[in-house]
XYZ file of C-alpha atoms in Angstrom:
388
model
C 99.235 82.502 111.721
C 100.021 78.564 113.080
C 96.380 77.568 113.038
C 96.242 79.063 109.190
C 99.256 77.133 108.155
C 98.019 74.080 109.764
C 94.184 74.656 107.807
C 95.959 75.262 104.571
C 98.405 71.771 105.050
C 95.175 69.724 106.349
C 93.143 71.006 103.484
C 96.202 69.691 101.081
C 96.441 66.288 102.687
C 92.346 66.061 102.428
C 92.578 66.864 98.478
C 95.771 64.800 97.731
C 93.854 61.857 99.327
C 90.801 62.450 97.237
C 92.694 62.362 93.984
C 93.086 59.162 92.076
C 96.733 58.871 90.369
C 96.307 58.431 86.821
C 98.435 55.812 84.948
C 100.211 55.927 81.732
C 98.633 53.849 79.023
C 101.130 51.441 79.281
C 100.855 50.770 82.844
C 97.282 50.327 83.001
C 96.080 46.780 84.133
C 93.219 44.779 83.304
C 91.732 41.570 84.337
C 89.012 38.907 83.028
C 86.043 39.018 85.372
C 83.476 35.754 85.107
C 80.009 37.607 84.650
C 77.960 35.089 82.674
C 77.744 31.709 81.131
C 76.421 30.040 77.915
C 74.447 27.142 78.963
C 72.930 23.951 76.584
C 71.849 20.651 77.084
C 73.774 19.535 74.005
C 75.902 16.542 75.479
C 77.652 15.980 72.264
C 81.090 18.000 72.081
C 80.690 21.083 70.091
C 83.009 23.584 68.355
C 81.609 27.392 68.789
C 82.524 29.138 65.133
C 80.896 32.539 65.660
C 78.628 34.982 67.682
C 75.922 37.130 66.008
C 75.801 40.429 68.125
C 72.824 41.794 67.026
C 70.700 38.690 67.184
C 72.812 36.867 69.834
C 73.108 33.730 67.910
C 75.990 31.085 68.549
C 77.185 29.037 65.304
C 78.443 25.670 66.475
C 78.864 22.342 65.132
C 78.907 18.889 66.613
C 82.608 18.092 66.917
C 83.997 14.748 65.024
C 80.783 14.925 63.163
C 81.144 13.285 59.890
C 77.671 14.477 58.660
C 78.446 18.106 59.322
C 75.482 18.839 62.200
C 75.489 22.667 62.122
C 73.325 24.716 64.768
C 72.558 28.038 66.047
C 71.812 28.480 69.428
C 70.321 31.833 71.112
C 71.802 33.139 74.173
C 69.838 30.963 76.462
C 71.655 27.729 74.951
C 68.434 26.475 72.751
C 68.459 25.500 69.107
C 67.084 28.010 66.759
C 67.751 26.361 63.572
C 70.008 23.240 62.461
C 71.097 21.299 59.309
C 73.283 18.770 58.350
C 75.604 19.703 55.424
C 78.129 16.777 54.587
C 75.285 15.699 52.131
C 72.048 16.862 50.534
C 70.588 19.762 48.358
C 72.122 22.386 51.105
C 75.817 20.528 51.585
C 79.106 22.090 51.040
C 80.913 18.748 51.608
C 82.959 17.681 54.748
C 86.486 20.345 54.635
C 85.813 23.566 56.899
C 88.522 26.033 56.728
C 86.496 28.683 58.196
C 82.897 29.699 58.984
C 81.011 32.672 60.470
C 78.293 35.516 60.324
C 78.410 37.948 57.516
C 75.982 40.158 57.856
C 72.596 38.212 58.522
C 74.045 35.125 56.348
C 76.563 32.692 57.324
C 79.563 31.914 55.234
C 81.211 28.486 55.007
C 85.085 28.530 53.248
C 85.845 24.991 52.248
C 87.857 23.012 49.872
C 87.818 25.446 46.629
C 84.764 26.845 47.226
C 82.906 29.458 49.692
C 79.648 28.945 50.054
C 76.487 31.463 51.630
C 73.626 30.341 53.500
C 70.944 32.031 55.503
C 70.067 31.919 58.959
C 68.044 28.587 58.254
C 71.185 26.765 56.766
C 69.871 26.917 53.450
C 72.300 27.746 50.563
C 71.862 30.578 48.812
C 75.113 30.988 46.668
C 78.329 29.388 46.022
C 81.748 30.729 44.477
C 84.774 29.349 43.418
C 87.862 30.381 45.633
C 91.420 29.171 44.705
C 93.318 28.192 47.762
C 96.506 26.021 48.624
C 95.578 25.579 52.813
C 98.275 24.095 54.689
C 95.515 21.840 56.699
C 92.070 20.345 55.465
C 90.119 19.058 58.491
C 86.577 17.425 58.601
C 84.183 20.029 59.968
C 86.686 21.572 62.169
C 88.014 25.462 61.879
C 91.089 26.653 63.312
C 90.318 30.149 62.609
C 87.673 32.454 63.317
C 85.905 34.479 60.185
C 86.680 38.011 60.303
C 84.504 40.363 58.203
C 84.354 43.890 56.848
C 82.058 46.706 55.874
C 83.282 48.788 53.275
C 82.830 52.367 52.787
C 80.024 51.925 50.246
C 78.130 49.355 51.956
C 79.612 46.145 50.524
C 80.442 43.239 53.016
C 83.275 40.600 52.648
C 84.936 38.151 54.683
C 88.646 37.773 54.986
C 89.624 34.452 53.517
C 93.611 34.099 53.596
C 94.053 30.436 52.825
C 96.773 30.682 50.217
C 99.272 29.504 52.861
C 100.421 26.196 51.145
C 104.448 25.463 51.515
C 106.410 26.075 48.431
C 109.425 24.141 47.489
C 111.457 26.013 47.410
C 110.049 29.420 48.304
C 110.926 32.218 46.335
C 113.246 34.815 47.706
C 111.007 37.540 47.061
C 107.850 35.612 48.935
C 107.707 38.215 51.666
C 108.189 41.335 49.589
C 105.382 40.335 47.394
C 102.872 38.713 49.687
C 99.444 40.479 50.288
C 98.370 40.078 53.934
C 94.650 40.256 53.111
C 92.525 38.568 50.771
C 88.780 39.604 51.011
C 86.051 38.111 49.540
C 82.841 39.731 48.173
C 80.109 37.802 50.303
C 77.602 38.849 47.204
C 79.817 38.514 43.958
C 82.468 36.237 45.079
C 85.067 38.624 43.634
C 88.459 38.743 45.559
C 90.615 41.721 46.226
C 94.158 41.739 47.778
C 96.450 44.022 49.385
C 98.686 45.221 52.270
C 102.474 44.630 52.535
C 104.571 43.815 55.275
C 107.131 46.190 56.421
C 110.174 46.347 54.379
C 112.335 46.748 57.636
C 110.386 44.370 59.404
C 111.451 40.864 60.955
C 109.610 38.836 57.830
C 111.641 40.814 55.209
C 115.048 40.589 56.699
C 116.261 37.619 54.371
C 115.593 35.357 57.098
C 112.904 32.301 57.204
C 110.812 31.099 60.242
C 109.985 27.579 59.711
C 106.174 27.473 60.137
C 105.688 30.907 62.151
C 104.324 33.074 59.351
C 100.581 31.891 59.561
C 98.390 35.185 60.369
C 95.891 35.643 62.732
C 92.853 38.449 61.743
C 90.387 40.557 63.314
C 87.702 42.811 62.114
C 84.153 42.601 62.040
C 81.383 44.927 60.315
C 82.263 47.868 62.944
C 85.780 47.896 62.460
C 87.705 50.631 60.709
C 90.585 48.589 60.017
C 91.714 44.826 59.683
C 94.093 43.639 62.157
C 96.782 41.185 61.771
C 99.786 39.530 62.777
C 101.745 36.421 61.637
C 102.815 34.193 64.700
C 106.700 34.734 64.687
C 106.395 38.751 64.004
C 106.610 41.384 66.540
C 104.202 43.875 64.543
C 100.401 43.955 64.635
C 99.574 45.952 61.224
C 96.184 47.406 61.066
C 95.208 47.967 57.167
C 92.441 50.058 55.485
C 90.651 48.353 52.781
C 88.704 51.727 51.841
C 92.530 53.035 51.172
C 93.737 50.205 48.933
C 95.060 48.347 51.917
C 96.927 51.062 53.255
C 98.865 50.506 56.666
C 97.709 52.945 58.950
C 99.029 51.646 62.221
C 101.730 49.341 63.265
C 101.856 48.385 66.813
C 104.558 46.420 68.187
C 103.761 43.909 70.534
C 106.225 41.963 73.099
C 107.227 38.384 72.641
C 107.026 37.096 75.822
C 109.624 34.253 76.993
C 110.577 31.537 76.596
C 110.313 32.291 73.027
C 113.046 30.432 70.880
C 112.507 30.180 67.214
C 114.640 28.471 64.618
C 115.431 30.850 61.472
C 117.626 30.091 58.321
C 118.458 31.995 55.422
C 115.717 32.849 52.716
C 117.674 30.792 50.475
C 117.378 27.735 52.148
C 113.053 28.045 52.489
C 111.234 25.187 51.540
C 108.662 22.575 52.297
C 111.409 20.419 53.385
C 112.889 22.928 55.709
C 109.536 23.407 57.238
C 109.191 19.854 57.863
C 112.698 19.609 59.719
C 112.070 22.536 62.087
C 108.311 23.037 62.549
C 107.708 20.779 65.482
C 110.789 22.608 67.127
C 109.389 25.620 66.443
C 105.969 24.985 67.786
C 107.430 23.359 70.837
C 109.679 25.914 71.900
C 108.758 29.428 70.273
C 106.014 31.704 71.394
C 102.935 32.635 68.911
C 100.379 35.232 68.359
C 97.718 32.446 67.867
C 94.324 34.316 68.159
C 92.488 37.514 67.565
C 89.099 38.441 68.542
C 87.136 41.801 69.331
C 84.350 44.456 68.733
C 84.625 46.917 66.134
C 88.095 49.162 67.130
C 88.812 46.788 70.579
C 90.834 44.000 69.789
C 92.201 41.093 71.780
C 95.247 39.519 70.591
C 96.359 36.171 72.067
C 99.720 34.888 72.535
C 101.233 31.619 73.813
C 104.750 31.055 74.906
C 106.728 28.345 73.722
C 107.803 25.355 76.608
C 109.419 26.218 79.824
C 111.723 23.674 79.455
C 112.344 23.311 83.419
C 108.892 22.449 83.881
C 108.834 20.277 80.760
C 111.973 18.245 82.817
C 109.388 17.909 85.787
C 106.871 16.446 83.762
C 109.141 13.950 82.257
C 109.701 12.383 85.719
C 106.012 12.185 86.729
C 104.457 8.425 86.934
C 101.767 7.644 85.015
C 98.168 9.154 86.303
C 100.118 11.990 87.902
C 98.589 15.619 86.720
C 101.268 17.485 84.392
C 102.145 20.969 84.831
C 101.276 23.254 81.903
C 104.688 24.118 80.415
C 103.184 27.088 78.120
C 101.689 30.173 79.323
C 99.075 32.420 77.552
C 98.413 35.937 77.589
C 96.583 38.565 76.175
C 97.253 41.850 74.308
C 94.480 44.538 74.209
C 94.339 47.299 71.566
C 91.883 49.937 71.547
C 91.467 52.721 68.920
C 94.969 51.891 67.220
C 97.019 51.721 70.188
C 98.236 48.979 72.573
C 96.632 49.838 76.130
C 98.102 48.577 79.391
C 100.258 45.620 80.390
C 100.058 42.292 78.791
C 97.266 40.266 80.666
C 97.736 36.743 81.613
C 95.179 33.993 81.254
C 95.577 31.466 84.209
C 92.632 29.644 83.441
C 91.878 26.201 81.606
C 91.330 26.738 77.718
C 91.220 30.025 76.127
C 89.241 32.852 75.029
C 87.449 32.240 71.674
C 84.992 34.814 70.635
C 83.893 38.549 71.729
C 80.068 38.222 72.748
C 79.508 41.696 73.417
C 81.257 45.031 74.809
C 84.510 43.840 76.723
C 83.005 40.427 76.934
C 84.518 37.219 75.706
C 83.837 33.606 75.699
C 85.887 31.111 77.139
C 86.315 27.778 75.331
C 87.764 24.301 76.209
C 87.178 20.928 76.780
C 84.265 20.554 79.712
C 86.533 18.501 81.861
C 88.903 21.539 81.924
C 86.368 23.948 82.443
C 84.566 22.406 85.343
C 85.847 20.421 88.474
C 83.042 17.721 88.321
C 80.773 16.460 85.348
C 77.596 18.052 84.371
C 74.747 17.070 82.615
C 74.846 19.936 80.364
C 77.589 21.962 78.665
C 78.583 25.516 80.284
C 81.147 28.056 78.642
C 81.701 30.820 81.155
C 81.708 34.441 79.589
C 84.474 37.223 81.103
C 84.394 40.682 81.221
C 87.553 42.589 80.889
C 88.038 45.144 83.395
C 90.589 47.784 84.465
C 92.144 46.747 87.952
C 91.991 49.687 90.324
């Protein structure tokens, strides 16, 4: 009898050791593992604007290039097409607001117009696009270009750039705000929709200077368009096929430090933005990046300054290495839900683009990305993996 009980107990122990403990979705942990790289012999600094998944092409532009030298690189870093787009028959000008692939074409959103090119950088179409952007830069884009394919096969790009300042802001500004502007790549027609939650942070009667800029992600495989404002806590997923219906609202944690100055909506104006902008950028956290593939979305968040670390920097002598006073994290959204814990990014630069299933391209200054100078440029690719 004792032997029988001992055998049963032994079998139970063996069985228990072989069973993997399942973590709840909120407790799953992920990490970024270096798996590949993009290497090119181009020595001038470049900006990487977009990636074409099917053709494995990168859209890049030489940084600080007044001539607007745009190129397509293959996965081996070789140039397959290039053109200078500041002047000439194919030019769109010098102001670049967003740029990226829309199917097998390239769209450049510029000042007052959107331009469509083929993959040899030959201009095909252009459309007027009314806008009031906050920032106009020369061949330099602050945001990725997101796309969407409707249920009837029409291709569009998200071109929200009516984000200029008001003097003063209407009291119902956030009540009437359309979160998404879709620009049809064939006709240039614009469809708008999507409203902020009436009980949300930005419809509470308070104004958060400079913290209302949205970031977006969707591609031609996405069911929904994902967006969040820099200073908000809610990520919205909208369905343009249902008149921009909000199908998911996902709450994301704002990691400290995060000190944002807010004022009554009655005081909202360009004057108040100028007054508090620097303080909110320095001390406030911000959702400032979004990328992904289909229904997998990676949301980037940067904390505000750690004032204790900033004080240490103030005491450093010239030439001494400064301490990073902000931290960066990523949140993984999959199939309409937040999955796992926030993922801290401790490497130089940040993630820029999705370049395949669970794969993301690191972008930053070459001097930061590498410990020693190279006679080529190298951008690492990281794979998002679940930790054991």
